[in-house]
Short mmCIF file of C-alpha atoms and ligand atoms in Angstrom, two decimals:
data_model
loop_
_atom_site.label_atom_id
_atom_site.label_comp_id
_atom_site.label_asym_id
_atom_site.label_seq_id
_atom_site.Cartn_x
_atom_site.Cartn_y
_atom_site.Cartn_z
CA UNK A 1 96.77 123.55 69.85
CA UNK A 2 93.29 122.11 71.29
CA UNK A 3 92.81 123.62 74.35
CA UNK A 4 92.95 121.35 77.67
CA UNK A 5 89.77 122.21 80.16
CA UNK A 6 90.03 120.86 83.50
CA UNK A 7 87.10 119.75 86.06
CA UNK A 8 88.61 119.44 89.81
CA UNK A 9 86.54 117.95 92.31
CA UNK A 10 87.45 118.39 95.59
CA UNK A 11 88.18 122.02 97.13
CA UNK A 12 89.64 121.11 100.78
CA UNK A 13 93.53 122.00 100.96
CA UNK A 14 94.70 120.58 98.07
CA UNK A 15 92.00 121.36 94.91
CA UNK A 16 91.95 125.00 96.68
CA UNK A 17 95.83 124.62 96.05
CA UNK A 18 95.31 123.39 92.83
CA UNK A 19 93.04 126.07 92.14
CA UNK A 20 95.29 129.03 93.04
CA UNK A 21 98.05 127.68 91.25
CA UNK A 22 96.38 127.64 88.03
CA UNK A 23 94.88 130.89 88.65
CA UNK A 24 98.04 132.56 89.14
CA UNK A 25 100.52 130.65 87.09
CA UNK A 26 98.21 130.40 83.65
CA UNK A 27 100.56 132.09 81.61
CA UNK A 28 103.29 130.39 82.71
CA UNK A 29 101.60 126.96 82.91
CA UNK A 30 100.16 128.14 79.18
CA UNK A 31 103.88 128.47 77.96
CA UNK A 32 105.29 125.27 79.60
CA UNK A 33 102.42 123.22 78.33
CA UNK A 34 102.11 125.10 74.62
CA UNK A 35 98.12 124.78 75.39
CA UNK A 36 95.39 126.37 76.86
CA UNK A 37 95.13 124.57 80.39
CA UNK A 38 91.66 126.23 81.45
CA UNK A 39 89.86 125.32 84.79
CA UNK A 40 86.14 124.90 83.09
CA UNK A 41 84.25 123.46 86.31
CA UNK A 42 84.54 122.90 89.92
CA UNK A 43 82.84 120.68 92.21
CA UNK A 44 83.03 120.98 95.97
CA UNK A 45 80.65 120.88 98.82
CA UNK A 46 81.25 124.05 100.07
CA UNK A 47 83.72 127.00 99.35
CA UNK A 48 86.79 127.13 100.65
CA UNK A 49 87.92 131.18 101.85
CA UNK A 50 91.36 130.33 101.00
CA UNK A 51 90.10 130.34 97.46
CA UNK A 52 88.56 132.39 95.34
CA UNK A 53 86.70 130.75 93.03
CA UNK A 54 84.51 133.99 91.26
CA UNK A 55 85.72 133.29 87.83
CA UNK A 56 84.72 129.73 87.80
CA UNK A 57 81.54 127.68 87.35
CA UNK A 58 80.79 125.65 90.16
CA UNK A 59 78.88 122.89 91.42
CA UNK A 60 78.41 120.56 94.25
CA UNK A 61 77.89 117.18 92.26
CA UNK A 62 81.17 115.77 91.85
CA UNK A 63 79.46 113.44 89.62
CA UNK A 64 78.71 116.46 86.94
CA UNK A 65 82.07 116.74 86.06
CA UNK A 66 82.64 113.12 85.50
CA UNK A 67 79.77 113.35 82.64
CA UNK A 68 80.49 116.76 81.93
CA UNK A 69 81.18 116.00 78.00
CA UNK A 70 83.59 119.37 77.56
CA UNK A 71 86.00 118.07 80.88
CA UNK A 72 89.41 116.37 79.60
CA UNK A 73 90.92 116.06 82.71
CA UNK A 74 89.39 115.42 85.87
CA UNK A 75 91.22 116.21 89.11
CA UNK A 76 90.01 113.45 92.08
CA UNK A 77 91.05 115.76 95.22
CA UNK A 78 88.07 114.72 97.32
CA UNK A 79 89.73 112.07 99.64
CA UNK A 80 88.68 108.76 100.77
CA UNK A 81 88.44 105.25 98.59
CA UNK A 82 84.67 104.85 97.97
CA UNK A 83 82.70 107.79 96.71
CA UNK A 84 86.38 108.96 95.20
CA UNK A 85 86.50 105.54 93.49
CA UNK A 86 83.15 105.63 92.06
CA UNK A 87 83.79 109.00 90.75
CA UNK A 88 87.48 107.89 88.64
CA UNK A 89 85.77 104.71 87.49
CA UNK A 90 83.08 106.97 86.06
CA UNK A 91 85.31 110.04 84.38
CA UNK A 92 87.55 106.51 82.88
CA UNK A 93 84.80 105.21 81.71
CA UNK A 94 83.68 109.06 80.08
CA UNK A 95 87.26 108.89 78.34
CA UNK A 96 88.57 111.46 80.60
CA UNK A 97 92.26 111.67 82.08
CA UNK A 98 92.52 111.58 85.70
CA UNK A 99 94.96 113.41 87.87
CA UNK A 100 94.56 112.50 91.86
CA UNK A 101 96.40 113.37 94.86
CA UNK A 102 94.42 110.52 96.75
CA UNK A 103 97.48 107.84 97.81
CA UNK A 104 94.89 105.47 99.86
CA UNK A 105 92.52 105.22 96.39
CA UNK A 106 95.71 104.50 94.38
CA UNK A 107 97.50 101.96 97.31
CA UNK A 108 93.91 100.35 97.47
CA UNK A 109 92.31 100.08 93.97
CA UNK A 110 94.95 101.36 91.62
CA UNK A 111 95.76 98.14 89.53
CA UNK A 112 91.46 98.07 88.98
CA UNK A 113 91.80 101.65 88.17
CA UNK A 114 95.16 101.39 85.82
CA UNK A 115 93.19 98.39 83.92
CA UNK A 116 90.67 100.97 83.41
CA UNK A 117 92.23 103.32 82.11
CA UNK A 118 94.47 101.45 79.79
CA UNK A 119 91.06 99.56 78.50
CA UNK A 120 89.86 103.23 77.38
CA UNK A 121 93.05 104.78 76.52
CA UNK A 122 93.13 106.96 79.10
CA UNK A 123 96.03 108.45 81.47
CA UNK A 124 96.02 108.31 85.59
CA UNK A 125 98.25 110.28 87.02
CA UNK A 126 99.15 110.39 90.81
CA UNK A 127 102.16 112.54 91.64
CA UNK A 128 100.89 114.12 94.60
CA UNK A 129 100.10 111.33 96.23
CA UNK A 130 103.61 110.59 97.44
CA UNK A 131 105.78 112.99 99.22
CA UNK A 132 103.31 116.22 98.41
CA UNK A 133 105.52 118.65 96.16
CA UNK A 134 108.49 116.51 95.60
CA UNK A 135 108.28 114.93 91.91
CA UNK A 136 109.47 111.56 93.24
CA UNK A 137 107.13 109.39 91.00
CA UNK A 138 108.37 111.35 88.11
CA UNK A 139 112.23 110.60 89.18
CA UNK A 140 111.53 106.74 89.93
CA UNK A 141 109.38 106.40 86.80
CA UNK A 142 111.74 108.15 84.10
CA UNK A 143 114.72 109.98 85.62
CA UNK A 144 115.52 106.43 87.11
CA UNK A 145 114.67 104.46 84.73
CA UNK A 146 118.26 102.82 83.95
CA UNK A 147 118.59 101.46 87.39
CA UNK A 148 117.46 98.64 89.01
CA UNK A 149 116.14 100.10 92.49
CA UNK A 150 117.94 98.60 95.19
CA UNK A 151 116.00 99.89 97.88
CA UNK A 152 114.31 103.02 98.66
CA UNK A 153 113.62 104.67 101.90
CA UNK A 154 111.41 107.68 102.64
CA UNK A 155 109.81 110.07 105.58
CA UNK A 156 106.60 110.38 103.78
CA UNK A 157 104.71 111.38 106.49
CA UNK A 158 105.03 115.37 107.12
CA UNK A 159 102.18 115.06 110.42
CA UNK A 160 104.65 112.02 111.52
CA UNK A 161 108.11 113.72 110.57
CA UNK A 162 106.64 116.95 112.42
CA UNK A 163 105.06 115.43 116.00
CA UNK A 164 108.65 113.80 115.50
CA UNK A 165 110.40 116.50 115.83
CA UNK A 166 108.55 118.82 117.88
CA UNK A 167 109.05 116.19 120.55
CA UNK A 168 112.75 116.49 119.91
CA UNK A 169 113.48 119.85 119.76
CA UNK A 170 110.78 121.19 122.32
CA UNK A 171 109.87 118.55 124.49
CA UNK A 172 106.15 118.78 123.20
CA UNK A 173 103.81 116.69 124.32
CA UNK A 174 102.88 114.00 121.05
CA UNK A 175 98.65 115.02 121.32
CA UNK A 176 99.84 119.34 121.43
CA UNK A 177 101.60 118.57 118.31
CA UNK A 178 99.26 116.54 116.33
CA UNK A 179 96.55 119.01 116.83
CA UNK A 180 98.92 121.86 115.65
CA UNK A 181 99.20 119.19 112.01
CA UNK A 182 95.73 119.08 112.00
CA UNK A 183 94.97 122.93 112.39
CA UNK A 184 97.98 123.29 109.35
CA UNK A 185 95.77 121.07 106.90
CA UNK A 186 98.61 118.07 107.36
CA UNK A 187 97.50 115.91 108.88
CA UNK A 188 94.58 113.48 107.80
CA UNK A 189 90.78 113.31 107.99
CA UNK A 190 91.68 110.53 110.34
CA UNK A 191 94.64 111.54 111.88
CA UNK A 192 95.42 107.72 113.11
CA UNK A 193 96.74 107.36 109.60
CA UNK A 194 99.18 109.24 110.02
CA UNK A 195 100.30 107.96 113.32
CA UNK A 196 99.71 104.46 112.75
CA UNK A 197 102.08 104.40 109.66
CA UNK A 198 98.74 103.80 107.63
CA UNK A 199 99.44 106.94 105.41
CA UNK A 200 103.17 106.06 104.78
CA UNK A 201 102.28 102.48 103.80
CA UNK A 202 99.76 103.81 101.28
CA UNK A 203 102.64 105.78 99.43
CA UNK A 204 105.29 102.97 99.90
CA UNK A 205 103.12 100.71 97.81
CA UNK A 206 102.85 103.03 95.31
CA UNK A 207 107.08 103.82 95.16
CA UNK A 208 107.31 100.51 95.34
CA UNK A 209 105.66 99.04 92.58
CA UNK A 210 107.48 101.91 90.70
CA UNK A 211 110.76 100.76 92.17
CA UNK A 212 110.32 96.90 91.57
CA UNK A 213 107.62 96.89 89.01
CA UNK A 214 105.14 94.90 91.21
CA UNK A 215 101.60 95.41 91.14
CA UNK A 216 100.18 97.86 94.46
CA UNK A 217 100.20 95.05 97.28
CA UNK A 218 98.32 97.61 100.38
CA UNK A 219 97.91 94.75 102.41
CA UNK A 220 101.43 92.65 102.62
CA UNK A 221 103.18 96.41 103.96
CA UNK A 222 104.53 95.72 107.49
CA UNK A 223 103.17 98.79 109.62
CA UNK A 224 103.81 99.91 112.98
CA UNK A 225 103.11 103.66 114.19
CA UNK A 226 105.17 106.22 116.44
CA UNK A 227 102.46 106.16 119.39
CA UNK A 228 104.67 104.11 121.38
CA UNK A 229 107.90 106.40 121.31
CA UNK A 230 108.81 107.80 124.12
CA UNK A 231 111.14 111.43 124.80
CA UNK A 232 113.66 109.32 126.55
CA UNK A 233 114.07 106.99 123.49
CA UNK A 234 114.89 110.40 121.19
CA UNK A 235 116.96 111.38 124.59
CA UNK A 236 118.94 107.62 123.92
CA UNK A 237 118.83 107.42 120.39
CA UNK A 238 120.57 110.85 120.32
CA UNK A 239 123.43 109.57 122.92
CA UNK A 240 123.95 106.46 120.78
CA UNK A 241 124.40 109.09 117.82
CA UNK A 242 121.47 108.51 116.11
CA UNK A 243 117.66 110.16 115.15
CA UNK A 244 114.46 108.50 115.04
CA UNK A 245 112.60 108.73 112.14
CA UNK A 246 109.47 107.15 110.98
CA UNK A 247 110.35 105.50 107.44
CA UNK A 248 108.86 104.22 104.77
CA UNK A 249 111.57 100.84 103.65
CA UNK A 250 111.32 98.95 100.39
CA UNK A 251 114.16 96.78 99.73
CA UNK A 252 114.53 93.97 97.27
CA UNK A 253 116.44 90.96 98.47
CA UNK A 254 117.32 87.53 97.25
CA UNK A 255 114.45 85.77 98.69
CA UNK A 256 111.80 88.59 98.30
CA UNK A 257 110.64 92.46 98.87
CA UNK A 258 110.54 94.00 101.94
CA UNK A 259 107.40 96.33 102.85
CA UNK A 260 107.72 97.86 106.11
CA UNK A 261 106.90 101.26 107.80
CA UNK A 262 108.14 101.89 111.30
CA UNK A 263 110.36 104.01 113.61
CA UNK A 264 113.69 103.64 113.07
CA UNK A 265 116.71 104.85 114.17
CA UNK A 266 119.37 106.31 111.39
CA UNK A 267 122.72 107.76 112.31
CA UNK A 268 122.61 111.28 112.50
CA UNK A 269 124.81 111.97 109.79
CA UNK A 270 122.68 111.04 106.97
CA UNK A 271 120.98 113.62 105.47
CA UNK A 272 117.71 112.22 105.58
CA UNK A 273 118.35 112.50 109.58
CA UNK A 274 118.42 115.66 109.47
CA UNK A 275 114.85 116.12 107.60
CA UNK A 276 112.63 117.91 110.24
CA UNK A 277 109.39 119.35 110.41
CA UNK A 278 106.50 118.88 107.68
CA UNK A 279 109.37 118.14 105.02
CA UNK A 280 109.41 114.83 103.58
CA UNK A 281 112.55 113.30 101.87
CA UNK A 282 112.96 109.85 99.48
CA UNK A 283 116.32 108.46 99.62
CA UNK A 284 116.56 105.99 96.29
CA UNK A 285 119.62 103.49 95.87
CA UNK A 286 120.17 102.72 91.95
CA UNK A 287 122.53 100.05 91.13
CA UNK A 288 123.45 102.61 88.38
CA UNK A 289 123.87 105.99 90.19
CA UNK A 290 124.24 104.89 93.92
CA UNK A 291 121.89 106.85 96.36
CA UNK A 292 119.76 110.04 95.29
CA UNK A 293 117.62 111.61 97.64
CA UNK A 294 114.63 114.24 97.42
CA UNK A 295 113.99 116.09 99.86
CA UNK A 296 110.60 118.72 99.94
CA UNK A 297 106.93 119.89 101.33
CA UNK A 298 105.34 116.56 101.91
CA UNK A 299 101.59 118.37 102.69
CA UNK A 300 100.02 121.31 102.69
CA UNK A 301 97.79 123.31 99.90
CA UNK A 302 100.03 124.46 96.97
CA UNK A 303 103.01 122.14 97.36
CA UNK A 304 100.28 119.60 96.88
CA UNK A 305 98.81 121.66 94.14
CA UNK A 306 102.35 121.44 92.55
CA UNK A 307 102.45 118.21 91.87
CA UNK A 308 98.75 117.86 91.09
CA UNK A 309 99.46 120.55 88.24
CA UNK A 310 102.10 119.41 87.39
CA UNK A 311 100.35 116.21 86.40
CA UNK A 312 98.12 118.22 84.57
CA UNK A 313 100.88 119.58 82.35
CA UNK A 314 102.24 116.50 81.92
CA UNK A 315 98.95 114.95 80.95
CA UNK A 316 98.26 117.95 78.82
CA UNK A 317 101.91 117.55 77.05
CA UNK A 318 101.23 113.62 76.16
CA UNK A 319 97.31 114.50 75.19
CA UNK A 320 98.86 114.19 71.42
CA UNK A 321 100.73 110.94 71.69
CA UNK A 322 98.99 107.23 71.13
CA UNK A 323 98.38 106.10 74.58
CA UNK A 324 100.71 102.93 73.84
CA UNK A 325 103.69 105.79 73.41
CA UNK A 326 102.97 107.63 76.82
CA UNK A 327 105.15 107.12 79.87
CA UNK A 328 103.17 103.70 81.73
CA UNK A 329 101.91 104.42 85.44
CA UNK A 330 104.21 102.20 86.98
CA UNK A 331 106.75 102.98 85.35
CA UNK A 332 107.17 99.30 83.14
CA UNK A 333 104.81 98.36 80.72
CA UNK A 334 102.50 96.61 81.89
CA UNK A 335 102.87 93.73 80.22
CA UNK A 336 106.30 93.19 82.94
CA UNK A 337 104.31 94.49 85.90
CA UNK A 338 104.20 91.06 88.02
CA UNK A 339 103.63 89.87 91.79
CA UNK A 340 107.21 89.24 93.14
CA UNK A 341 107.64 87.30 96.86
CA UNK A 342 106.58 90.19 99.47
CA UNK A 343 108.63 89.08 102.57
CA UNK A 344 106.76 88.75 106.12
CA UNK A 345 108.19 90.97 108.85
CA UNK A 346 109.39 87.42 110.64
CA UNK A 347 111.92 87.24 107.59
CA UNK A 348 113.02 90.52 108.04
CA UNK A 349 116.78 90.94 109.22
CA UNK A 350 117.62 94.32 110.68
CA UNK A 351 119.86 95.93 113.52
CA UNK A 352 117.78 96.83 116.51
CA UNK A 353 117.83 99.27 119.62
CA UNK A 354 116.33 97.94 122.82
CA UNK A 355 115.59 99.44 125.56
CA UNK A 356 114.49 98.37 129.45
CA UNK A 357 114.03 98.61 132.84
CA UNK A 358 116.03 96.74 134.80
CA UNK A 359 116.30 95.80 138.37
CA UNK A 360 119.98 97.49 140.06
CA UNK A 361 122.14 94.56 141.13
CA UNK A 362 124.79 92.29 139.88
CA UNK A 363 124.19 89.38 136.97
CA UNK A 364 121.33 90.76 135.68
CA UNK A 365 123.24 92.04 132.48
CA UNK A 366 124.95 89.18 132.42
CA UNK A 367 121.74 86.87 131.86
CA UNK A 368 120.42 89.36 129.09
CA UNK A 369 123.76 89.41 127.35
CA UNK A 370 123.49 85.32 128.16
CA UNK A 371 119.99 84.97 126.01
CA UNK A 372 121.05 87.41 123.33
CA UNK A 373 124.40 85.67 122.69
CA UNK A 374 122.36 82.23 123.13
CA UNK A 375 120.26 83.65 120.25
CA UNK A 376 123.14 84.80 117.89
CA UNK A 377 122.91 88.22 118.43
CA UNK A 378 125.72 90.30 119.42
CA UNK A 379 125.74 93.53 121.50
CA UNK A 380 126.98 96.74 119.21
CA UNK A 381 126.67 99.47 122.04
CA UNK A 382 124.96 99.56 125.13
CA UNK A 383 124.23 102.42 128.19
CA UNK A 384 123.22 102.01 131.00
CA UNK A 385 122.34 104.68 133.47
CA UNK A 386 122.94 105.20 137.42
CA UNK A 387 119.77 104.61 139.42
CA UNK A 388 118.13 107.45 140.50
CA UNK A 389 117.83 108.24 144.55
CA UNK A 390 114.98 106.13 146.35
CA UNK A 391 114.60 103.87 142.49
CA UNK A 392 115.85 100.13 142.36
CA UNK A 393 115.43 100.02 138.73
CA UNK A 394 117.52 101.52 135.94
CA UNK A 395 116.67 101.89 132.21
CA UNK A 396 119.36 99.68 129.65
CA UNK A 397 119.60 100.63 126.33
CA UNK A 398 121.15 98.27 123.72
CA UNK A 399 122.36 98.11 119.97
CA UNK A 400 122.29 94.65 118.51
CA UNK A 401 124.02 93.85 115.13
CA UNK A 402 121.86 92.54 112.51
CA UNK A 403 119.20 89.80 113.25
CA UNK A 404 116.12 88.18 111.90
CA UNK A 405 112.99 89.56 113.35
CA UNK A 406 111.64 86.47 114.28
CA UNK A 407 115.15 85.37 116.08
CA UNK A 408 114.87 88.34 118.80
CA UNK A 409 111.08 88.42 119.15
CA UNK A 410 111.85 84.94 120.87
CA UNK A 411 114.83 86.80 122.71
CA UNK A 412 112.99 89.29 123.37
CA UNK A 413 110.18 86.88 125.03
CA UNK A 414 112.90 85.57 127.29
CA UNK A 415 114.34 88.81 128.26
CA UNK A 416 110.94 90.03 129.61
CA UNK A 417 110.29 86.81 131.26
CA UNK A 418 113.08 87.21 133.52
CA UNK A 419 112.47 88.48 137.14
CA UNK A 420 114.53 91.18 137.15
CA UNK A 421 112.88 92.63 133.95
CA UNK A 422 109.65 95.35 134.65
CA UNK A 423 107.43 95.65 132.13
CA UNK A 424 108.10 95.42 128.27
CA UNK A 425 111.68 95.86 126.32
CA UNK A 426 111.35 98.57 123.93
CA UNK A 427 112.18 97.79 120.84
CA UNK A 428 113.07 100.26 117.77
CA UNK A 429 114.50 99.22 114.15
CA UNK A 430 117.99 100.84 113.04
CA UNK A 431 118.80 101.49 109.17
CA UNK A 432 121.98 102.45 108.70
CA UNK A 433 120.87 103.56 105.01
CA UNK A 434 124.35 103.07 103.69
N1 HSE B 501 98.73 113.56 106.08
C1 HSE B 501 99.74 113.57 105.07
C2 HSE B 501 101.06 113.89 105.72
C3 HSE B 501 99.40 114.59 104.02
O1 HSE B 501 101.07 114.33 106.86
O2 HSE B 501 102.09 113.69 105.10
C4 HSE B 501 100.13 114.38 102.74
O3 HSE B 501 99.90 113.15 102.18
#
């Protein structure tokens, strides 16, 4: 069989990942592909120690690879959505197969870049940009592919999922623990996406077009970070029997698809509670098999590299098929790829935990449970705590049942206009993923 030669540009965490893998596993990744998968060129700035790169040829124009004539596949692991987008366009354009781990070049430009590619017959593939080294696009995309997706719900973020719980467990202090991500190669260039949800909402797109078979809609994802959580909300979330976790939600409901990445509290007997550290995990409901979940390395160098070879094999595997016959990016052809209703957050119904500081004396409970049952919305479970010596205020933590986001902002609004009220209420979504 035709040998398959590989060009990687990009040799930060991931391409050096990439790198070793293939160096290491050739004969392996040889016999699983039945062809000769040869790295022929690598592009990178600068070397990376973690790999060695002696046996290769090497270059720091990204761009030679892309009009390197003897490249099949080119591997996009240089980051970012300009330069990176330039470069795919290009190596399309060359006829060349692309493999990329970059989630905010797919979230952003991928249906430009899929048109592309299916104009010159080419293949994009993107497993690594979800979840790291779990194969979740390959289980939405074709070990799924009987079911009409429900919902899915993910911790996609390992530098989220690991501040998270390093908080919990050790009572470390949110900036310690992000700069511990950032010295493990998790976390991003620009670590506020990872914070700020930005980084989970770029890989929610992408699982769920697969999921719904909607085209990548970046900017209609509801995000909100984990800047704002506090210990004593883990403290409370853990007495009501739950664990916070920032997820990743797409659900499909009659009047549209929800998008949303936020906090969110899920009882603590769901596995996906129980995911900790840098591990990521994908819950999927199928109307056919009921809920699946994958759980794995969501960062680092070779779980990345996993999946980003593994694309190559894939890619390498299909190389001999007519590219009407391969497996379509999105999983649907994409003829049946179309825009569905993308619900705002206002439409939104979920349960919610709320938390407050209120002033000690009698009634004022009874005026918040006053506007909350005004509003609709009923009280599930509720603490309160003694005040503390020399302290007129106590902290309140409540469970409401299910209610439409824009129905409690208003409460909400009322509740923090009252006197007896100091500051903001605290307010974190509960799932209970069932
Ligand atoms: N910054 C990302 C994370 C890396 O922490 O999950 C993998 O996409």
């Amino acid at each position: 069989m035709k040998p398959v030669r590989v060009g990687i540009c990009g040799l930060g965490t991931v391409g050096s990942g990439a790198v070793n893998i293939l160096t290491r596993n050739k004969d392996m990744i040889n016999a699983r592909s039945g062809c000769d998968i040869s790295i022929i060129q690598i592009a990178a700035r600068r070397d990376n120690p973690n790999c060695n790169t002696s046996g290769y040829k090497v270059t720091r124009d990204i761009f030679e690879v892309a009009n390197n004539p003897d490249v099949d596949i080119l591997v996009e692991v240089i980051g970012g959505t300009t330069v990176a987008k330039d470069l795919v366009l290009k190596a399309i354009a060359n006829g060349k197969h692309i493999v990329t781990a970059n989630k905010a070049l797919i979230a952003h430009h991928g249906n430009e870049i899929f048109a592309a590619a299916k104009a010159r017959g080419v293949t994009v593939a993107f497993e690594a940009a979800v979840a790291g080294g779990i194969p979740i696009i390959k289980a939405i995309r074709e070990g799924l592919a009987a079911n009409r997706i429900e919902w899915l719900a993910g911790i996609i973020n390992g530098t989220g999922n690991f501040i998270l719980t390093e908080m919990r467990d050790k009572g470390r202090s949110f900036d310690d623990v992000l700069k511990e991500a950032q010295a493990l190669g998790y976390a991003e260039a620009d670590p506020t996406f990872d914070v700020e949800g930005i980084d989970a909402a770029h890989k929610l797109v992408i699982l769920a077009s697969l999921a719904f078979g909607i085209p990548l809609n970046v900017d209609k994802v509801f995000t909100e970070g984990i800047t704002k959580l506090t210990p004593a909300d883990v403290t409370y979330a853990e007495e009501l029997g739950y664990r916070i976790k920032n997820l990743g939600i797409g659900r499909r409901t009659a009047k549209g698809i929800e998008l949303r990445v936020h906090p969110t509290l899920i009882p603590e007997k769901r596995l996906i509670a129980n995911v900790d550290g840098v591990m990521n995990a994908v819950l999927v409901k199928g109307d056919a098999v009921g809920p699946t979940l994958y759980y794995g390395a969501g960062a680092g160098a070779e779980p990345t590299g996993s999946s980003i070879v593994g694309d190559i094999v894939d890619v390498a595997r299909t190389l001999t098929a007519a590219p009407e016959n391969r497996v379509p990016y999105l999983g649907f052809g994409s003829d049946f790829v179309a825009e569905q209703p993308i619900l705002s957050i206002d439409d939104v119904e979920c349960a919610n935990y709320l938390r407050m500081s209120v002033l000690d004396k009698p009634g004022v409970l009874s005026k918040i449970a006053t506007i909350l049952s005004d509003s609709g919305i009923s009280i599930e479970a509720m603490i309160q705590k003694e005040a503390k010596e020399g302290e007129s205020n106590v902290p309140l933590i409540l469970l409401t049942n299910i209610v439409q986001e824009k129905k409690l902002a208003a409460a909400i609004r009322s509740i923090e206009s009252l006197d007896s009220i100091s500051g903001k209420v605290q307010r974190i979504r509960v799932e209970s993923l069932k």
